[in-house]
Amino acid sequence: DEMGKIEQAIENYTKTLELKPRYTEANFKLGKCYMAKNDIDSAMNLFKSAIEIDPKHINSYLYLGICLDMKGQTEEAIKVYDILISMAPNFAEAYLNKGIALYSMSEYQDAIIHYNKAIELKNNYVEAYNNKGSSLYKLGKYKEAVECYDNAISINPKYVDAYINKGASLRIQGKNEDAIKVYDIAIGIFGTYYLGYYNKGLALFKMKRLKEALDCFDKSILYKNNHAPGYFNKGCVLVEM
């Protein structure tokens, strides 16, 4: 299994560093393994070690920034991304992740500037289109958001999050029928993704199709049994029935 492989990789990278402590790539790869285990502090220390050994190791800056953002140290993450961008001005991932950090600080306009830069450098950048759509959504620009999600989908027709987000942009415009069609595509791609059923349930509830909505909330709870909004909306449907 995946975790077993990661544990074995950790053993081997750790042995590498016992024999050769100043091995940049071993520090970096071991850091990524700890990230996969959600041990963010250990990962950060290893990325810092890699940078100390090789101050131009751009991937270590990228992942250090991601870790800082995961820990809620978003302003620190942005400083790391700025160092990275000054060192590697054509590194699309740096702009994407700085955009993600800005988005989490509600700096949506600034986030869009960074997503645009990422797209300019890497024109088939699915995540950048998807995230740009999310920033436009937050700014109330729903039609433009849909265009971004459509761009993401045209690049990768199996990118489920873009369908979920497109559906939300349609739903907020009152286009519930269209949203349901989009959620059905998402469910067709990833049949156990709770958000597909949950969001379809919201659209059906809005249209007063209560029995179908209830079925969707039941499925969303089945696939993610700690998703509070699933239970809440199921309760709301039952009260109305």
mmCIF file of N, CA and C in Angstrom, residues 65-148:
data_model
loop_
_atom_site.group_PDB
_atom_site.id
_atom_site.type_symbol
_atom_site.label_atom_id
_atom_site.label_comp_id
_atom_site.label_asym_id
_atom_site.label_seq_id
_atom_site.Cartn_x
_atom_site.Cartn_y
_atom_site.Cartn_z
ATOM 1 N N GLY A 65 7.311 26.780 1.379
ATOM 2 C CA GLY A 65 6.188 27.729 1.316
ATOM 3 C C GLY A 65 4.853 27.037 1.498
ATOM 4 N N ILE A 66 4.688 25.895 0.831
ATOM 5 C CA ILE A 66 3.426 25.131 0.939
ATOM 6 C C ILE A 66 3.205 24.695 2.394
ATOM 7 N N CYS A 67 4.276 24.226 3.046
ATOM 8 C CA CYS A 67 4.172 23.793 4.454
ATOM 9 C C CYS A 67 3.788 24.961 5.365
ATOM 10 N N LEU A 68 4.424 26.111 5.161
ATOM 11 C CA LEU A 68 4.103 27.285 5.989
ATOM 12 C C LEU A 68 2.632 27.664 5.819
ATOM 13 N N ASP A 69 2.154 27.617 4.572
ATOM 14 C CA ASP A 69 0.760 27.951 4.303
ATOM 15 C C ASP A 69 -0.174 26.944 4.981
ATOM 16 N N MET A 70 0.208 25.652 4.932
ATOM 17 C CA MET A 70 -0.593 24.609 5.587
ATOM 18 C C MET A 70 -0.696 24.840 7.093
ATOM 19 N N LYS A 71 0.364 25.409 7.671
ATOM 20 C CA LYS A 71 0.376 25.677 9.118
ATOM 21 C C LYS A 71 -0.286 27.017 9.463
ATOM 22 N N GLY A 72 -0.819 27.685 8.449
ATOM 23 C CA GLY A 72 -1.480 28.973 8.685
ATOM 24 C C GLY A 72 -0.522 30.145 8.783
ATOM 25 N N GLN A 73 0.774 29.887 8.461
ATOM 26 C CA GLN A 73 1.780 30.973 8.483
ATOM 27 C C GLN A 73 1.883 31.560 7.074
ATOM 28 N N THR A 74 0.752 32.143 6.641
ATOM 29 C CA THR A 74 0.606 32.511 5.229
ATOM 30 C C THR A 74 1.549 33.640 4.825
ATOM 31 N N GLU A 75 1.716 34.627 5.698
ATOM 32 C CA GLU A 75 2.609 35.749 5.355
ATOM 33 C C GLU A 75 4.053 35.266 5.218
ATOM 34 N N GLU A 76 4.450 34.327 6.076
ATOM 35 C CA GLU A 76 5.793 33.730 5.961
ATOM 36 C C GLU A 76 5.912 32.958 4.644
ATOM 37 N N ALA A 77 4.854 32.247 4.291
ATOM 38 C CA ALA A 77 4.848 31.490 3.028
ATOM 39 C C ALA A 77 5.058 32.439 1.848
ATOM 40 N N ILE A 78 4.365 33.572 1.867
ATOM 41 C CA ILE A 78 4.474 34.542 0.765
ATOM 42 C C ILE A 78 5.911 35.063 0.648
ATOM 43 N N LYS A 79 6.574 35.296 1.792
ATOM 44 C CA LYS A 79 7.977 35.747 1.763
ATOM 45 C C LYS A 79 8.860 34.702 1.065
ATOM 46 N N VAL A 80 8.597 33.425 1.375
ATOM 47 C CA VAL A 80 9.371 32.342 0.749
ATOM 48 C C VAL A 80 9.096 32.309 -0.761
ATOM 49 N N TYR A 81 7.818 32.444 -1.155
ATOM 50 C CA TYR A 81 7.488 32.452 -2.591
ATOM 51 C C TYR A 81 8.148 33.638 -3.293
ATOM 52 N N ASP A 82 8.238 34.787 -2.604
ATOM 53 C CA ASP A 82 8.880 35.963 -3.220
ATOM 54 C C ASP A 82 10.373 35.715 -3.461
ATOM 55 N N ILE A 83 11.022 35.051 -2.507
ATOM 56 C CA ILE A 83 12.443 34.688 -2.694
ATOM 57 C C ILE A 83 12.553 33.765 -3.907
ATOM 58 N N LEU A 84 11.644 32.799 -3.961
ATOM 59 C CA LEU A 84 11.638 31.815 -5.048
ATOM 60 C C LEU A 84 11.436 32.495 -6.402
ATOM 61 N N ILE A 85 10.478 33.417 -6.473
ATOM 62 C CA ILE A 85 10.186 34.121 -7.735
ATOM 63 C C ILE A 85 11.379 34.978 -8.157
ATOM 64 N N SER A 86 12.063 35.592 -7.185
ATOM 65 C CA SER A 86 13.236 36.414 -7.545
ATOM 66 C C SER A 86 14.364 35.533 -8.090
ATOM 67 N N MET A 87 14.440 34.283 -7.614
ATOM 68 C CA MET A 87 15.475 33.345 -8.073
ATOM 69 C C MET A 87 15.080 32.661 -9.383
ATOM 70 N N ALA A 88 13.796 32.371 -9.527
ATOM 71 C CA ALA A 88 13.309 31.584 -10.680
ATOM 72 C C ALA A 88 12.040 32.258 -11.226
ATOM 73 N N PRO A 89 12.212 33.390 -11.946
ATOM 74 C CA PRO A 89 11.044 34.176 -12.364
ATOM 75 C C PRO A 89 10.132 33.477 -13.375
ATOM 76 N N ASN A 90 10.561 32.355 -13.928
ATOM 77 C CA ASN A 90 9.717 31.627 -14.888
ATOM 78 C C ASN A 90 9.154 30.325 -14.314
ATOM 79 N N PHE A 91 9.150 30.210 -13.000
ATOM 80 C CA PHE A 91 8.699 28.991 -12.324
ATOM 81 C C PHE A 91 7.202 29.142 -12.019
ATOM 82 N N ALA A 92 6.378 28.554 -12.883
ATOM 83 C CA ALA A 92 4.917 28.740 -12.796
ATOM 84 C C ALA A 92 4.360 28.336 -11.434
ATOM 85 N N GLU A 93 4.900 27.252 -10.847
ATOM 86 C CA GLU A 93 4.387 26.740 -9.575
ATOM 87 C C GLU A 93 4.517 27.773 -8.450
ATOM 88 N N ALA A 94 5.555 28.626 -8.538
ATOM 89 C CA ALA A 94 5.742 29.655 -7.505
ATOM 90 C C ALA A 94 4.574 30.643 -7.527
ATOM 91 N N TYR A 95 4.161 31.045 -8.739
ATOM 92 C CA TYR A 95 3.045 32.000 -8.864
ATOM 93 C C TYR A 95 1.725 31.350 -8.445
ATOM 94 N N LEU A 96 1.535 30.088 -8.841
ATOM 95 C CA LEU A 96 0.308 29.381 -8.445
ATOM 96 C C LEU A 96 0.189 29.362 -6.921
ATOM 97 N N ASN A 97 1.242 28.944 -6.250
ATOM 98 C CA ASN A 97 1.171 28.768 -4.797
ATOM 99 C C ASN A 97 1.140 30.094 -4.052
ATOM 100 N N LYS A 98 1.775 31.124 -4.608
ATOM 101 C CA LYS A 98 1.626 32.456 -4.006
ATOM 102 C C LYS A 98 0.170 32.907 -4.167
ATOM 103 N N GLY A 99 -0.430 32.596 -5.319
ATOM 104 C CA GLY A 99 -1.849 32.903 -5.535
ATOM 105 C C GLY A 99 -2.737 32.222 -4.507
ATOM 106 N N ILE A 100 -2.446 30.950 -4.229
ATOM 107 C CA ILE A 100 -3.223 30.188 -3.237
ATOM 108 C C ILE A 100 -3.113 30.851 -1.858
ATOM 109 N N ALA A 101 -1.891 31.290 -1.514
ATOM 110 C CA ALA A 101 -1.677 31.956 -0.217
ATOM 111 C C ALA A 101 -2.446 33.279 -0.157
ATOM 112 N N LEU A 102 -2.399 34.052 -1.233
ATOM 113 C CA LEU A 102 -3.120 35.333 -1.274
ATOM 114 C C LEU A 102 -4.630 35.105 -1.169
ATOM 115 N N TYR A 103 -5.107 34.065 -1.858
ATOM 116 C CA TYR A 103 -6.536 33.712 -1.802
ATOM 117 C C TYR A 103 -6.947 33.438 -0.356
ATOM 118 N N SER A 104 -6.109 32.703 0.370
ATOM 119 C CA SER A 104 -6.466 32.348 1.753
ATOM 120 C C SER A 104 -6.469 33.575 2.664
ATOM 121 N N MET A 105 -5.835 34.677 2.206
ATOM 122 C CA MET A 105 -5.869 35.953 2.950
ATOM 123 C C MET A 105 -6.966 36.871 2.397
ATOM 124 N N SER A 106 -7.830 36.325 1.527
ATOM 125 C CA SER A 106 -8.928 37.074 0.887
ATOM 126 C C SER A 106 -8.439 38.178 -0.058
ATOM 127 N N GLU A 107 -7.204 38.047 -0.546
ATOM 128 C CA GLU A 107 -6.648 39.007 -1.521
ATOM 129 C C GLU A 107 -6.931 38.461 -2.924
ATOM 130 N N TYR A 108 -8.214 38.453 -3.297
ATOM 131 C CA TYR A 108 -8.634 37.728 -4.502
ATOM 132 C C TYR A 108 -8.084 38.354 -5.786
ATOM 133 N N GLN A 109 -8.097 39.692 -5.850
ATOM 134 C CA GLN A 109 -7.616 40.377 -7.060
ATOM 135 C C GLN A 109 -6.131 40.094 -7.276
ATOM 136 N N ASP A 110 -5.375 40.172 -6.198
ATOM 137 C CA ASP A 110 -3.930 39.915 -6.249
ATOM 138 C C ASP A 110 -3.663 38.440 -6.590
ATOM 139 N N ALA A 111 -4.497 37.559 -6.051
ATOM 140 C CA ALA A 111 -4.361 36.130 -6.371
ATOM 141 C C ALA A 111 -4.531 35.916 -7.872
ATOM 142 N N ILE A 112 -5.529 36.586 -8.474
ATOM 143 C CA ILE A 112 -5.793 36.439 -9.918
ATOM 144 C C ILE A 112 -4.575 36.862 -10.742
ATOM 145 N N ILE A 113 -3.923 37.945 -10.325
ATOM 146 C CA ILE A 113 -2.709 38.409 -11.035
ATOM 147 C C ILE A 113 -1.663 37.290 -11.058
ATOM 148 N N HIS A 114 -1.529 36.591 -9.936
ATOM 149 C CA HIS A 114 -0.527 35.513 -9.856
ATOM 150 C C HIS A 114 -0.968 34.274 -10.643
ATOM 151 N N TYR A 115 -2.268 33.957 -10.613
ATOM 152 C CA TYR A 115 -2.751 32.840 -11.434
ATOM 153 C C TYR A 115 -2.561 33.139 -12.914
ATOM 154 N N ASN A 116 -2.805 34.391 -13.309
ATOM 155 C CA ASN A 116 -2.601 34.775 -14.721
ATOM 156 C C ASN A 116 -1.146 34.583 -15.135
ATOM 157 N N LYS A 117 -0.244 34.961 -14.231
ATOM 158 C CA LYS A 117 1.193 34.810 -14.518
ATOM 159 C C LYS A 117 1.541 33.319 -14.661
ATOM 160 N N ALA A 118 0.977 32.500 -13.789
ATOM 161 C CA ALA A 118 1.213 31.056 -13.860
ATOM 162 C C ALA A 118 0.723 30.500 -15.200
ATOM 163 N N ILE A 119 -0.460 30.964 -15.635
ATOM 164 C CA ILE A 119 -1.042 30.498 -16.911
ATOM 165 C C ILE A 119 -0.207 30.975 -18.102
ATOM 166 N N GLU A 120 0.295 32.189 -17.991
ATOM 167 C CA GLU A 120 1.153 32.744 -19.056
ATOM 168 C C GLU A 120 2.418 31.887 -19.230
ATOM 169 N N LEU A 121 2.946 31.381 -18.118
ATOM 170 C CA LEU A 121 4.171 30.575 -18.158
ATOM 171 C C LEU A 121 3.885 29.118 -18.526
ATOM 172 N N LYS A 122 2.664 28.662 -18.236
ATOM 173 C CA LYS A 122 2.326 27.245 -18.427
ATOM 174 C C LYS A 122 0.865 27.200 -18.860
ATOM 175 N N ASN A 123 0.634 27.282 -20.180
ATOM 176 C CA ASN A 123 -0.714 27.603 -20.667
ATOM 177 C C ASN A 123 -1.735 26.484 -20.492
ATOM 178 N N ASN A 124 -1.294 25.296 -20.108
ATOM 179 C CA ASN A 124 -2.271 24.216 -19.851
ATOM 180 C C ASN A 124 -2.352 23.922 -18.355
ATOM 181 N N TYR A 125 -2.224 24.966 -17.541
ATOM 182 C CA TYR A 125 -2.116 24.821 -16.082
ATOM 183 C C TYR A 125 -3.519 24.730 -15.474
ATOM 184 N N VAL A 126 -3.996 23.498 -15.360
ATOM 185 C CA VAL A 126 -5.370 23.232 -14.904
ATOM 186 C C VAL A 126 -5.642 23.891 -13.546
ATOM 187 N N GLU A 127 -4.745 23.681 -12.589
ATOM 188 C CA GLU A 127 -4.968 24.197 -11.228
ATOM 189 C C GLU A 127 -5.052 25.717 -11.225
ATOM 190 N N ALA A 128 -4.260 26.361 -12.071
ATOM 191 C CA ALA A 128 -4.281 27.831 -12.108
ATOM 192 C C ALA A 128 -5.623 28.338 -12.635
ATOM 193 N N TYR A 129 -6.153 27.694 -13.683
ATOM 194 C CA TYR A 129 -7.485 28.081 -14.182
ATOM 195 C C TYR A 129 -8.555 27.836 -13.119
ATOM 196 N N ASN A 130 -8.500 26.683 -12.471
ATOM 197 C CA ASN A 130 -9.491 26.342 -11.445
ATOM 198 C C ASN A 130 -9.449 27.350 -10.296
ATOM 199 N N ASN A 131 -8.234 27.658 -9.843
ATOM 200 C CA ASN A 131 -8.094 28.581 -8.708
ATOM 201 C C ASN A 131 -8.452 30.013 -9.098
ATOM 202 N N LYS A 132 -8.127 30.388 -10.330
ATOM 203 C CA LYS A 132 -8.540 31.709 -10.809
ATOM 204 C C LYS A 132 -10.070 31.791 -10.799
ATOM 205 N N GLY A 133 -10.721 30.714 -11.221
ATOM 206 C CA GLY A 133 -12.185 30.660 -11.174
ATOM 207 C C GLY A 133 -12.711 30.885 -9.771
ATOM 208 N N SER A 134 -12.064 30.270 -8.785
ATOM 209 C CA SER A 134 -12.501 30.413 -7.393
ATOM 210 C C SER A 134 -12.355 31.854 -6.894
ATOM 211 N N SER A 135 -11.288 32.537 -7.329
ATOM 212 C CA SER A 135 -11.113 33.948 -6.947
ATOM 213 C C SER A 135 -12.176 34.822 -7.607
ATOM 214 N N LEU A 136 -12.463 34.554 -8.885
ATOM 215 C CA LEU A 136 -13.514 35.311 -9.583
ATOM 216 C C LEU A 136 -14.874 35.090 -8.909
ATOM 217 N N TYR A 137 -15.117 33.856 -8.501
ATOM 218 C CA TYR A 137 -16.357 33.518 -7.779
ATOM 219 C C TYR A 137 -16.479 34.380 -6.514
ATOM 220 N N LYS A 138 -15.375 34.474 -5.770
ATOM 221 C CA LYS A 138 -15.382 35.250 -4.523
ATOM 222 C C LYS A 138 -15.646 36.737 -4.800
ATOM 223 N N LEU A 139 -15.251 37.192 -5.995
ATOM 224 C CA LEU A 139 -15.472 38.597 -6.372
ATOM 225 C C LEU A 139 -16.855 38.806 -7.003
ATOM 226 N N GLY A 140 -17.648 37.728 -7.066
ATOM 227 C CA GLY A 140 -18.998 37.829 -7.626
ATOM 228 C C GLY A 140 -19.035 37.825 -9.146
ATOM 229 N N LYS A 141 -17.910 37.449 -9.778
ATOM 230 C CA LYS A 141 -17.844 37.419 -11.254
ATOM 231 C C LYS A 141 -18.106 35.987 -11.724
ATOM 232 N N TYR A 142 -19.371 35.578 -11.629
ATOM 233 C CA TYR A 142 -19.716 34.164 -11.796
ATOM 234 C C TYR A 142 -19.561 33.676 -13.233
ATOM 235 N N LYS A 143 -19.916 34.516 -14.194
ATOM 236 C CA LYS A 143 -19.798 34.101 -15.604
ATOM 237 C C LYS A 143 -18.330 33.898 -15.982
ATOM 238 N N GLU A 144 -17.475 34.824 -15.538
ATOM 239 C CA GLU A 144 -16.028 34.693 -15.807
ATOM 240 C C GLU A 144 -15.459 33.461 -15.093
ATOM 241 N N ALA A 145 -15.980 33.195 -13.893
ATOM 242 C CA ALA A 145 -15.539 32.008 -13.148
ATOM 243 C C ALA A 145 -15.854 30.746 -13.947
ATOM 244 N N VAL A 146 -17.074 30.679 -14.497
ATOM 245 C CA VAL A 146 -17.480 29.512 -15.303
ATOM 246 C C VAL A 146 -16.528 29.331 -16.484
ATOM 247 N N GLU A 147 -16.131 30.436 -17.128
ATOM 248 C CA GLU A 147 -15.181 30.350 -18.260
ATOM 249 C C GLU A 147 -13.860 29.716 -17.808
ATOM 250 N N CYS A 148 -13.385 30.090 -16.625
ATOM 251 C CA CYS A 148 -12.137 29.514 -16.102
ATOM 252 C C CYS A 148 -12.290 28.018 -15.835
#
